Amino acid sequence: MKQAIVLFSIAALLQGCNEYTSEPRPEVFTLDNIDRLVVEDILIPEKLDPRDKEYRYKSGATDLNNDGREELLVLMQDPYFCGSGGCSAYLFQDSGELLSRMTVANTPILLASRETNGWKDFYVWSDGALRKMAHNGQQYPSNPSVEPSYDRTRERDAARQYIEVQEIYVQDGFDLTLIEDVPIFYPAHTYQFQFKHYGDPQNLYLFTIDMVTGDTQLVTQSVKSDDVESKEH
């Protein structure tokens, strides 16, 4: 499963719509060519010209129905697609077919560990809470704000407490902080924390824990360079 988050400025990617319409439409869309899907299947149907302004969005990809092909989710960030409660999101097959459209959606958008009707559940932040998005056999819900809420507080706190008693943190670790800016379709039961260490001021420590499997990963990243050392447990 690929987890990715992408923030694009459409205007920066396009020189004009004509260069797309003159080229064959891709048979398979990925995060690498999703900008064309946004233009042709989101902007143009709304009679919006990507040459007029920047239309920003976030995107992620994962296989939701276990067919070996990734579905693509686009969360628009432009005021045209957003209101006080959130923004419009579009779920596509990799062929470009629109599967579902959602309103009042925000990040985080997290992948659940359960399935409904052969499709993986996921959570969308809407109306002040994570909302469970379960497939009804035809599509996902269109309005996350009215779906059942899901609270990760207890599990998140347990993840924090686990890290707080690890030797690497007990020995001069400090400033333990949850990393909340995670990719779209990031696993809902996996948590990333960062902390500093008095004995190693040149590095930032990144600790990831999967609360389902118990797997952990500790990454030390130099605060002066992009060099990363990874230790998996």
Short mmCIF file of C-alpha atoms in Angstrom, two decimals:
data_model
loop_
_atom_site.label_atom_id
_atom_site.label_comp_id
_atom_site.label_asym_id
_atom_site.label_seq_id
_atom_site.Cartn_x
_atom_site.Cartn_y
_atom_site.Cartn_z
CA MET A 1 0.00 0.00 0.00
CA LYS A 2 1.29 3.41 -0.91
CA GLN A 3 0.69 6.30 1.40
CA ALA A 4 1.33 9.71 0.00
CA ILE A 5 0.30 13.26 0.38
CA VAL A 6 0.79 15.79 -2.37
CA LEU A 7 0.15 19.52 -2.43
CA PHE A 8 0.06 20.91 -5.94
CA SER A 9 -0.39 24.29 -7.48
CA ILE A 10 -2.20 23.56 -10.73
CA ALA A 11 -1.17 26.82 -12.31
CA ALA A 12 2.46 25.95 -11.78
CA LEU A 13 2.01 22.59 -13.44
CA LEU A 14 0.09 23.65 -16.51
CA GLN A 15 0.95 25.88 -19.39
CA GLY A 16 -2.62 25.54 -20.63
CA CYS A 17 -5.42 23.08 -21.07
CA ASN A 18 -4.70 22.52 -24.75
CA GLU A 19 -1.51 20.56 -24.08
CA TYR A 20 -3.60 17.98 -22.21
CA THR A 21 -6.47 17.70 -24.65
CA SER A 22 -4.00 17.15 -27.49
CA GLU A 23 -2.44 14.17 -25.72
CA PRO A 24 -4.07 10.77 -25.19
CA ARG A 25 -5.68 10.39 -21.79
CA PRO A 26 -3.60 8.09 -19.56
CA GLU A 27 -4.95 4.59 -19.09
CA VAL A 28 -3.73 4.59 -15.50
CA PHE A 29 -3.59 7.56 -13.15
CA THR A 30 -1.12 7.76 -10.27
CA LEU A 31 0.09 10.50 -7.97
CA ASP A 32 2.62 11.36 -10.69
CA ASN A 33 -0.01 12.37 -13.27
CA ILE A 34 -2.98 13.14 -11.04
CA ASP A 35 -2.82 16.84 -11.95
CA ARG A 36 -4.39 15.99 -15.31
CA LEU A 37 -7.21 14.15 -13.58
CA VAL A 38 -7.83 17.19 -11.37
CA VAL A 39 -7.97 19.49 -14.39
CA GLU A 40 -10.16 17.33 -16.63
CA ASP A 41 -12.47 15.75 -14.06
CA ILE A 42 -12.75 18.38 -11.32
CA LEU A 43 -11.92 21.84 -12.66
CA ILE A 44 -13.27 21.71 -16.22
CA PRO A 45 -16.69 20.27 -15.20
CA GLU A 46 -16.97 23.27 -12.86
CA LYS A 47 -16.04 25.57 -15.76
CA LEU A 48 -12.84 26.59 -13.99
CA ASP A 49 -9.75 27.46 -16.01
CA PRO A 50 -6.45 26.43 -14.36
CA ARG A 51 -4.75 29.26 -16.23
CA ASP A 52 -6.75 31.85 -14.31
CA LYS A 53 -5.46 31.11 -10.81
CA GLU A 54 -3.79 28.53 -8.60
CA TYR A 55 -6.01 25.64 -7.55
CA ARG A 56 -4.37 23.81 -4.70
CA TYR A 57 -5.11 20.31 -3.49
CA LYS A 58 -3.79 17.38 -1.49
CA SER A 59 -3.87 13.80 -2.70
CA GLY A 60 -3.17 10.27 -1.60
CA ALA A 61 -3.38 6.76 -2.98
CA THR A 62 -4.06 3.29 -1.61
CA ASP A 63 -5.76 0.04 -2.63
CA LEU A 64 -9.15 0.21 -0.93
CA ASN A 65 -10.81 -2.89 -2.41
CA ASN A 66 -7.86 -5.31 -2.55
CA ASP A 67 -7.85 -5.58 -6.34
CA GLY A 68 -4.17 -4.70 -6.65
CA ARG A 69 -4.92 -1.24 -8.04
CA GLU A 70 -4.76 1.99 -6.12
CA GLU A 71 -7.68 4.33 -5.65
CA LEU A 72 -6.82 8.05 -5.63
CA LEU A 73 -8.26 10.66 -3.29
CA VAL A 74 -8.10 14.37 -4.09
CA LEU A 75 -8.90 16.90 -1.37
CA MET A 76 -9.33 20.33 -2.90
CA GLN A 77 -7.92 23.31 -0.97
CA ASP A 78 -9.20 26.25 -3.01
CA PRO A 79 -11.95 28.45 -1.51
CA TYR A 80 -14.19 27.58 -4.47
CA PHE A 81 -14.38 24.01 -3.16
CA CYS A 82 -14.28 24.83 0.55
CA GLY A 83 -16.67 26.23 3.11
CA SER A 84 -16.62 26.81 6.83
CA GLY A 85 -17.01 23.08 7.49
CA GLY A 86 -14.37 21.76 5.11
CA CYS A 87 -13.61 21.08 1.47
CA SER A 88 -14.74 18.80 -1.34
CA ALA A 89 -12.94 15.49 -1.81
CA TYR A 90 -13.04 13.17 -4.82
CA LEU A 91 -12.27 9.46 -4.86
CA PHE A 92 -11.21 7.99 -8.21
CA GLN A 93 -10.27 4.61 -9.57
CA ASP A 94 -6.85 4.59 -11.21
CA SER A 95 -8.71 4.49 -14.55
CA GLY A 96 -10.04 7.97 -13.78
CA GLU A 97 -13.59 6.87 -12.99
CA LEU A 98 -15.14 8.89 -10.17
CA LEU A 99 -16.19 6.59 -7.33
CA SER A 100 -17.38 9.05 -4.68
CA ARG A 101 -17.53 12.74 -3.95
CA MET A 102 -17.48 14.05 -0.40
CA THR A 103 -18.17 17.45 1.09
CA VAL A 104 -17.04 19.11 4.36
CA ALA A 105 -13.86 17.03 4.45
CA ASN A 106 -10.57 17.89 6.14
CA THR A 107 -7.33 16.20 7.05
CA PRO A 108 -6.36 13.97 8.64
CA ILE A 109 -7.73 11.27 6.34
CA LEU A 110 -6.68 7.95 7.86
CA LEU A 111 -6.94 4.35 6.73
CA ALA A 112 -8.79 2.01 9.09
CA SER A 113 -7.93 -1.62 9.73
CA ARG A 114 -11.45 -2.90 8.99
CA GLU A 115 -13.47 -3.43 5.82
CA THR A 116 -17.14 -3.04 4.92
CA ASN A 117 -18.65 -4.71 1.85
CA GLY A 118 -15.18 -5.57 0.57
CA TRP A 119 -13.87 -2.00 0.83
CA LYS A 120 -11.55 -0.65 3.50
CA ASP A 121 -13.00 1.84 5.93
CA PHE A 122 -11.25 5.16 6.37
CA TYR A 123 -11.66 8.18 8.60
CA VAL A 124 -12.14 11.79 7.55
CA TRP A 125 -11.93 14.79 9.85
CA SER A 126 -15.27 16.60 9.63
CA ASP A 127 -17.35 18.70 12.02
CA GLY A 128 -14.80 18.55 14.79
CA ALA A 129 -14.18 14.80 14.80
CA LEU A 130 -12.88 11.88 12.81
CA ARG A 131 -15.77 10.31 10.90
CA LYS A 132 -15.94 6.68 9.84
CA MET A 133 -16.39 6.28 6.09
CA ALA A 134 -17.78 2.80 5.38
CA HIS A 135 -18.67 1.61 1.87
CA ASN A 136 -22.36 0.79 1.39
CA GLY A 137 -21.78 -1.59 -1.49
CA GLN A 138 -22.06 1.15 -4.09
CA GLN A 139 -20.03 4.07 -2.79
CA TYR A 140 -18.66 5.84 0.26
CA PRO A 141 -20.83 8.41 2.09
CA SER A 142 -21.00 11.87 0.55
CA ASN A 143 -21.28 13.84 3.80
CA PRO A 144 -18.71 12.79 6.41
CA SER A 145 -20.11 15.18 9.02
CA VAL A 146 -23.17 12.97 9.61
CA GLU A 147 -21.23 9.70 9.84
CA PRO A 148 -20.29 8.03 13.16
CA SER A 149 -17.41 9.67 14.99
CA TYR A 150 -14.25 7.85 15.98
CA ASP A 151 -12.08 8.89 18.92
CA ARG A 152 -8.39 7.98 18.89
CA THR A 153 -7.59 9.80 22.13
CA ARG A 154 -7.14 6.75 24.36
CA GLU A 155 -5.02 4.89 21.81
CA ARG A 156 -2.95 7.99 21.07
CA ASP A 157 -2.31 8.55 24.77
CA ALA A 158 -1.28 4.91 25.16
CA ALA A 159 1.20 5.36 22.31
CA ARG A 160 2.65 8.42 24.03
CA GLN A 161 2.95 6.59 27.34
CA TYR A 162 4.75 3.71 25.63
CA ILE A 163 7.38 6.07 24.25
CA GLU A 164 7.76 7.91 27.54
CA VAL A 165 9.00 4.74 29.28
CA GLN A 166 11.46 3.74 26.55
CA GLU A 167 15.08 3.92 27.66
CA ILE A 168 16.05 6.30 24.86
CA TYR A 169 13.45 8.81 26.09
CA VAL A 170 13.88 8.21 29.82
CA GLN A 171 17.57 9.01 29.45
CA ASP A 172 17.39 12.74 28.78
CA GLY A 173 14.59 12.79 26.20
CA PHE A 174 12.29 15.82 26.21
CA ASP A 175 9.68 17.75 24.23
CA LEU A 176 7.71 14.70 23.03
CA THR A 177 5.29 15.92 20.35
CA LEU A 178 2.73 14.13 18.17
CA ILE A 179 3.28 14.62 14.43
CA GLU A 180 -0.19 15.49 13.16
CA ASP A 181 0.64 16.37 9.55
CA VAL A 182 0.61 12.87 8.07
CA PRO A 183 -0.09 11.61 4.53
CA ILE A 184 -3.60 10.96 3.27
CA PHE A 185 -4.48 7.31 3.97
CA TYR A 186 -1.89 7.07 6.73
CA PRO A 187 -2.78 4.08 8.97
CA ALA A 188 -5.21 5.17 11.68
CA HIS A 189 -3.58 3.07 14.39
CA THR A 190 -0.03 4.22 13.69
CA TYR A 191 1.36 7.25 15.50
CA GLN A 192 4.45 9.35 14.89
CA PHE A 193 6.08 11.34 17.66
CA GLN A 194 9.20 13.45 17.69
CA PHE A 195 11.41 14.41 20.59
CA LYS A 196 14.74 15.97 21.42
CA HIS A 197 17.55 14.53 23.52
CA TYR A 198 19.85 16.46 25.85
CA GLY A 199 22.65 13.97 25.20
CA ASP A 200 22.35 14.30 21.42
CA PRO A 201 21.40 17.89 20.59
CA GLN A 202 22.42 17.53 16.94
CA ASN A 203 19.60 15.08 16.20
CA LEU A 204 15.82 15.04 16.23
CA TYR A 205 14.30 11.68 17.20
CA LEU A 206 11.26 10.39 15.30
CA PHE A 207 9.46 7.45 16.90
CA THR A 208 6.70 5.56 15.04
CA ILE A 209 4.51 2.92 16.67
CA ASP A 210 1.79 0.70 15.19
CA MET A 211 -0.66 0.07 18.01
CA VAL A 212 -2.14 -2.97 16.24
CA THR A 213 1.03 -4.93 15.50
CA GLY A 214 3.29 -3.38 18.13
CA ASP A 215 5.94 -2.62 15.51
CA THR A 216 8.10 0.41 16.23
CA GLN A 217 10.63 2.44 14.30
CA LEU A 218 13.11 4.94 15.65
CA VAL A 219 14.66 7.42 13.25
CA THR A 220 17.30 9.96 14.18
CA GLN A 221 17.56 12.92 11.87
CA SER A 222 20.30 15.49 11.92
CA VAL A 223 19.01 18.96 12.54
CA LYS A 224 21.80 20.29 10.32
CA SER A 225 21.36 17.98 7.33
CA ASP A 226 18.96 15.56 5.68
CA ASP A 227 20.98 12.51 6.78
CA VAL A 228 18.71 9.96 8.42
CA GLU A 229 19.63 6.87 10.41
CA SER A 230 16.83 4.32 10.82
CA LYS A 231 16.49 1.63 13.48
CA GLU A 232 13.58 -0.82 13.21
CA HIS A 233 12.38 -3.07 16.02
#
